[in-house]
CSV table of C-alpha atoms and ligand atoms in Angstrom, one decimal:
chain,number,residue,atom,x,y,z
K,26,MET,CA,172.5,-1.1,-162.5
K,27,LYS,CA,170.2,1.9,-162.8
K,28,LEU,CA,166.5,1.3,-162.9
K,29,LEU,CA,164.1,3.7,-164.6
K,30,VAL,CA,160.4,2.9,-164.2
K,31,CYS,CA,158.2,4.6,-166.8
K,32,GLU,CA,154.4,5.1,-166.9
K,33,ASN,CA,154.0,3.0,-170.0
K,34,TYR,CA,155.7,1.6,-173.2
K,35,GLU,CA,155.7,5.0,-175.0
K,36,GLU,CA,157.5,6.7,-172.1
K,37,ALA,CA,159.9,3.8,-171.8
K,38,SER,CA,160.6,4.0,-175.6
K,39,VAL,CA,161.3,7.8,-175.4
K,40,THR,CA,163.5,7.3,-172.3
K,41,ALA,CA,165.6,4.5,-173.8
K,42,ALA,CA,165.9,6.4,-177.1
K,43,LYS,CA,167.4,9.4,-175.3
K,44,TYR,CA,170.5,7.4,-174.3
K,45,LEU,CA,171.1,6.5,-178.0
K,46,ILE,CA,170.3,10.0,-179.2
K,47,ASP,CA,172.6,11.6,-176.7
K,48,LEU,CA,175.4,9.2,-177.6
K,49,ILE,CA,175.1,9.8,-181.3
K,50,LYS,CA,175.1,13.5,-180.8
K,51,GLU,CA,178.2,13.3,-178.8
K,52,LYS,CA,179.9,10.7,-181.0
K,53,ASN,CA,178.7,10.6,-184.6
K,54,ASP,CA,180.7,7.4,-185.3
K,55,ALA,CA,179.4,5.5,-182.3
K,56,ILE,CA,179.2,1.7,-182.5
K,57,LEU,CA,175.8,0.4,-181.5
K,58,GLY,CA,174.8,-3.1,-180.6
K,59,LEU,CA,171.1,-3.6,-181.6
K,60,ALA,CA,168.3,-5.9,-180.7
K,61,THR,CA,165.1,-7.2,-182.2
K,62,GLY,CA,161.8,-8.1,-180.7
K,63,SER,CA,158.8,-5.9,-179.9
K,64,SER,CA,160.5,-4.2,-176.9
K,65,PRO,CA,162.8,-1.8,-178.9
K,66,ILE,CA,160.3,-1.0,-181.7
K,67,GLY,CA,159.0,2.2,-180.0
K,68,MET,CA,162.6,3.2,-179.3
K,69,TYR,CA,163.6,2.8,-182.9
K,70,LYS,CA,160.6,5.0,-183.9
K,71,GLU,CA,162.0,7.7,-181.7
K,72,LEU,CA,165.4,7.3,-183.4
K,73,ILE,CA,163.8,7.6,-186.8
K,74,LYS,CA,162.0,10.8,-185.8
K,75,SER,CA,165.2,12.2,-184.5
K,76,CYS,CA,167.1,11.4,-187.6
K,77,GLN,CA,164.3,12.7,-189.9
K,78,ASN,CA,164.3,16.0,-187.9
K,79,LYS,CA,168.1,16.2,-188.6
K,80,GLU,CA,168.8,16.0,-184.9
K,81,ILE,CA,171.1,13.0,-185.4
K,82,SER,CA,172.6,11.2,-188.4
K,83,PHE,CA,173.5,7.6,-188.8
K,84,LYS,CA,175.9,8.3,-191.6
K,85,ASN,CA,179.0,7.2,-189.6
K,86,ILE,CA,177.3,4.9,-187.2
K,87,LYS,CA,178.2,1.2,-187.2
K,88,THR,CA,175.8,-1.5,-185.9
K,89,TYR,CA,176.1,-5.1,-184.8
K,90,ASN,CA,173.0,-7.1,-184.1
K,91,LEU,CA,172.6,-9.6,-181.3
K,92,ASP,CA,171.1,-12.5,-183.1
K,93,GLU,CA,169.4,-14.1,-186.1
K,94,TYR,CA,167.4,-17.2,-186.7
K,95,CYS,CA,169.0,-20.2,-188.5
K,96,GLY,CA,167.3,-22.0,-191.3
K,97,ILE,CA,165.5,-19.0,-192.9
K,98,GLU,CA,166.7,-16.7,-195.6
K,99,GLN,CA,167.5,-13.0,-194.8
K,100,SER,CA,164.7,-12.2,-197.3
K,101,ASN,CA,162.2,-14.0,-195.1
K,102,GLU,CA,159.9,-11.4,-193.6
K,103,GLN,CA,160.5,-12.9,-190.1
K,104,SER,CA,164.3,-12.7,-190.3
K,105,TYR,CA,165.9,-10.3,-188.0
K,106,PHE,CA,167.6,-8.8,-191.1
K,107,SER,CA,164.1,-7.9,-192.4
K,108,PHE,CA,163.0,-6.7,-189.0
K,109,MET,CA,166.0,-4.3,-188.7
K,110,ASN,CA,165.4,-2.9,-192.2
K,111,GLU,CA,161.7,-2.4,-191.6
K,112,ASN,CA,161.9,-1.0,-188.1
K,113,LEU,CA,165.0,1.2,-188.4
K,114,PHE,CA,167.6,1.0,-191.2
K,115,ASN,CA,165.2,1.8,-194.2
K,116,HIS,CA,164.1,5.0,-192.5
K,117,VAL,CA,167.5,6.5,-191.4
K,118,ASP,CA,170.5,7.7,-193.3
K,119,ILE,CA,172.7,4.7,-192.3
K,120,ASN,CA,175.3,3.3,-194.7
K,121,LYS,CA,174.2,-0.3,-195.1
K,122,ALA,CA,177.8,-1.3,-195.4
K,123,ASN,CA,178.1,-0.4,-191.7
K,124,VAL,CA,175.3,-2.8,-190.7
K,125,ASN,CA,176.3,-6.2,-189.3
K,126,ILE,CA,173.7,-8.9,-188.6
K,127,PRO,CA,174.9,-12.4,-187.9
K,128,PHE,CA,174.0,-15.1,-190.3
K,129,ALA,CA,174.7,-18.8,-190.2
K,130,ASN,CA,174.5,-21.1,-193.1
K,131,GLU,CA,173.6,-24.7,-192.6
K,132,GLY,CA,176.9,-25.9,-194.2
K,133,SER,CA,179.2,-23.5,-192.3
K,134,LEU,CA,177.6,-22.9,-188.9
K,135,GLN,CA,180.8,-22.8,-186.8
K,136,GLU,CA,182.8,-20.9,-189.4
K,137,ASP,CA,180.0,-18.3,-189.5
K,138,CYS,CA,179.9,-18.0,-185.7
K,139,ASP,CA,183.7,-17.6,-185.6
K,140,LYS,CA,183.6,-14.9,-188.3
K,141,TYR,CA,181.0,-12.8,-186.5
K,142,ASN,CA,182.8,-13.4,-183.2
K,143,ASN,CA,186.1,-12.2,-184.6
K,144,MET,CA,184.4,-9.0,-185.9
K,145,LEU,CA,183.0,-8.4,-182.4
K,146,ASN,CA,186.3,-9.0,-180.8
K,147,ASN,CA,187.8,-6.3,-183.0
K,148,VAL,CA,185.4,-3.5,-182.1
K,149,SER,CA,184.3,-1.9,-178.9
K,150,ILE,CA,180.5,-1.5,-178.8
K,151,ASP,CA,179.6,1.9,-177.2
K,152,LEU,CA,176.0,1.0,-176.4
K,153,GLN,CA,174.3,-2.3,-176.5
K,154,VAL,CA,170.5,-2.4,-176.7
K,155,LEU,CA,168.8,-5.4,-175.1
K,156,GLY,CA,165.3,-6.8,-174.7
K,157,ILE,CA,164.7,-9.7,-172.4
K,158,GLY,CA,162.8,-13.0,-172.7
K,159,ALA,CA,160.2,-14.0,-170.2
K,160,ASN,CA,162.6,-16.7,-169.1
K,161,GLY,CA,165.4,-14.1,-168.7
K,162,HIS,CA,167.2,-14.8,-172.0
K,163,ILE,CA,169.2,-11.9,-173.5
K,164,GLY,CA,169.9,-12.1,-177.2
K,165,PHE,CA,169.2,-15.8,-177.5
K,166,ASN,CA,171.2,-16.8,-174.5
K,167,GLU,CA,168.8,-19.2,-172.9
K,168,PRO,CA,168.9,-20.3,-169.3
K,169,ASN,CA,172.0,-22.3,-168.4
K,170,THR,CA,174.2,-20.6,-170.9
K,171,SER,CA,177.7,-20.0,-169.6
K,172,PHE,CA,178.5,-16.3,-168.9
K,173,ASP,CA,181.8,-16.9,-170.7
K,174,GLN,CA,180.0,-17.9,-173.9
K,175,GLU,CA,180.9,-16.1,-177.1
K,176,THR,CA,178.9,-16.1,-180.4
K,177,PHE,CA,177.3,-19.6,-180.9
K,178,ILE,CA,174.5,-21.6,-182.4
K,179,VAL,CA,171.7,-22.1,-179.8
K,180,GLU,CA,168.8,-24.5,-179.8
K,181,LEU,CA,165.8,-22.4,-178.7
K,182,THR,CA,163.8,-23.5,-175.7
K,183,LYS,CA,160.2,-24.6,-176.1
K,184,GLU,CA,159.2,-21.5,-174.2
K,185,THR,CA,161.0,-19.1,-176.6
K,186,ILE,CA,159.6,-20.9,-179.7
K,187,GLU,CA,156.1,-20.5,-178.2
K,188,ALA,CA,156.7,-16.9,-177.4
K,189,ASN,CA,158.0,-16.1,-180.9
K,190,ALA,CA,155.3,-18.1,-182.7
K,191,ARG,CA,153.1,-15.0,-182.7
K,192,PHE,CA,155.2,-13.6,-185.6
K,193,PHE,CA,154.8,-16.8,-187.7
K,194,ASN,CA,151.8,-18.4,-189.4
K,195,SER,CA,152.2,-21.5,-187.3
K,196,ILE,CA,154.5,-22.7,-184.5
K,197,GLU,CA,156.0,-25.3,-186.9
K,198,GLU,CA,157.4,-22.4,-188.9
K,199,VAL,CA,159.4,-21.0,-186.0
K,200,PRO,CA,163.1,-21.8,-186.4
K,201,THR,CA,164.4,-24.1,-183.7
K,202,HIS,CA,168.0,-22.7,-183.8
K,203,ALA,CA,169.6,-19.3,-183.9
K,204,ILE,CA,173.0,-17.7,-184.0
K,205,THR,CA,173.5,-15.3,-181.1
K,206,MET,CA,176.2,-13.1,-179.5
K,207,GLY,CA,177.2,-14.8,-176.3
K,208,ILE,CA,176.9,-13.3,-172.9
K,209,LYS,CA,180.6,-12.5,-172.9
K,210,ASN,CA,180.2,-10.5,-176.1
K,211,ILE,CA,177.2,-8.6,-174.6
K,212,LEU,CA,179.1,-7.8,-171.4
K,213,ASN,CA,182.0,-6.3,-173.5
K,214,ALA,CA,179.8,-3.3,-174.4
K,215,LYS,CA,180.7,0.0,-172.6
K,216,GLN,CA,177.0,0.7,-171.8
K,217,ILE,CA,173.9,-1.5,-171.9
K,218,VAL,CA,170.3,-0.2,-172.2
K,219,LEU,CA,167.7,-3.0,-171.5
K,220,ILE,CA,164.1,-2.3,-172.3
K,221,ALA,CA,161.2,-4.4,-171.0
K,222,SER,CA,157.5,-3.8,-170.9
K,223,GLY,CA,154.4,-5.8,-169.8
K,224,LYS,CA,153.5,-8.2,-167.1
K,225,SER,CA,155.1,-11.2,-168.9
K,226,LYS,CA,158.5,-9.7,-168.2
K,227,ALA,CA,157.9,-8.9,-164.5
K,228,GLN,CA,159.5,-12.0,-163.1
K,229,ALA,CA,162.6,-11.7,-165.4
K,230,ILE,CA,163.0,-8.1,-164.2
K,231,TYR,CA,162.5,-9.1,-160.6
K,232,ASP,CA,165.3,-11.8,-161.0
K,233,LEU,CA,167.5,-9.3,-162.7
K,234,PHE,CA,167.7,-7.2,-159.6
K,235,ASN,CA,167.0,-9.7,-156.8
K,236,SER,CA,168.3,-13.2,-157.8
K,237,LYS,CA,171.8,-14.3,-157.1
K,238,LYS,CA,174.1,-14.4,-160.2
K,239,ASP,CA,173.3,-17.8,-161.7
K,240,ILE,CA,173.3,-19.2,-165.2
K,241,LYS,CA,169.7,-20.3,-164.6
K,242,ASN,CA,168.9,-16.6,-165.1
K,243,PRO,CA,171.0,-15.3,-168.0
K,244,GLN,CA,170.0,-11.7,-167.2
K,245,THR,CA,171.8,-11.9,-163.8
K,246,SER,CA,175.0,-11.8,-165.8
K,247,LEU,CA,174.4,-8.1,-166.2
K,248,GLN,CA,174.7,-7.5,-162.4
K,249,ASP,CA,178.5,-7.1,-162.5
K,250,HIS,CA,178.6,-4.7,-165.5
K,251,SER,CA,179.4,-1.2,-164.5
K,252,ASN,CA,177.0,0.7,-166.8
K,253,VAL,CA,173.6,-0.9,-167.2
K,254,ILE,CA,170.4,1.1,-167.6
K,255,VAL,CA,167.1,-0.9,-167.2
K,256,VAL,CA,164.1,1.0,-168.7
K,257,VAL,CA,160.8,-0.7,-167.8
K,258,ASP,CA,157.1,0.2,-167.7
K,259,LYS,CA,155.0,-0.1,-164.6
K,260,GLU,CA,153.9,-3.6,-165.5
K,261,ALA,CA,157.4,-5.0,-166.0
K,262,ALA,CA,158.3,-3.4,-162.7
K,263,SER,CA,155.2,-4.8,-160.8
K,264,LEU,CA,157.1,-7.4,-158.8
K,265,LEU,CA,159.9,-5.1,-157.7
G,318,GLP,C1,163.7,-12.7,-178.8
G,318,GLP,C2,165.0,-12.0,-179.2
G,318,GLP,C3,165.5,-11.3,-178.0
G,318,GLP,C4,164.4,-10.4,-177.4
G,318,GLP,C5,163.3,-11.3,-176.8
G,318,GLP,C6,162.2,-10.6,-176.3
G,318,GLP,O1,163.8,-14.0,-178.5
G,318,GLP,N1,166.0,-12.9,-179.6
G,318,GLP,O2,166.6,-10.5,-178.4
G,318,GLP,O3,164.9,-9.6,-176.4
G,318,GLP,O4,162.9,-12.2,-177.9
G,318,GLP,O5,161.3,-10.2,-177.3
G,318,GLP,P1,160.1,-9.2,-177.1
G,318,GLP,O6,160.8,-7.8,-177.0
G,318,GLP,O7,159.3,-9.3,-178.4
G,318,GLP,O8,159.3,-9.5,-176.0
């Protein structure tokens, strides 16, 4: 794993964006794995700038998102579907038919997981963007998820629900379940760029580099991948 420590969130965003921009310039039909959360927002802003300056185009780019809440509609402003439109897709020249965001209906949870998983197993993601939870989760793969897990429905931990409550009017509105790519799907990507900023991520970043591979720390599953770039600000790197 390669570690890049940046002065602050802005610098981390520019640094991470460069990997995607360089890839898109080299391969205009690249397949991207995308993430939500506050960590990649600055990076998405850089991609938008680059696209609007005509440096890159998303016309032939295909995307697969990591996860989505269960039990809320795509039209809900807190869905990851809305997040992606607002923070990236509505501002670039992507063909929305090339955008894939998992979605699981109450009545067909397993079927919907299998459908998304089959799609993932039929593509080869060139670059997967990741954030990281304070408890080390990647996507919504919470601690104690098998590293062989493929797309599944997860019950979110109390810690994750509390962390994500800041986006909702009240903690009761935070969905308790989500559909997520499994760790195995994530590890299939050719390259992974993980972004973390702030003190709350320092322990998760410390464990990423220093803890033994263990399902207690989902992020340690990345240790065996041959091409992982970890872009952090000084605070997230403060325990290293
Ligand atoms: C959520 C998402 C993850 C994300 C994590 C960290 O739970 N499912 O994909 O990496 O939170 O979010 P943030 O970047 O807002 O700290």
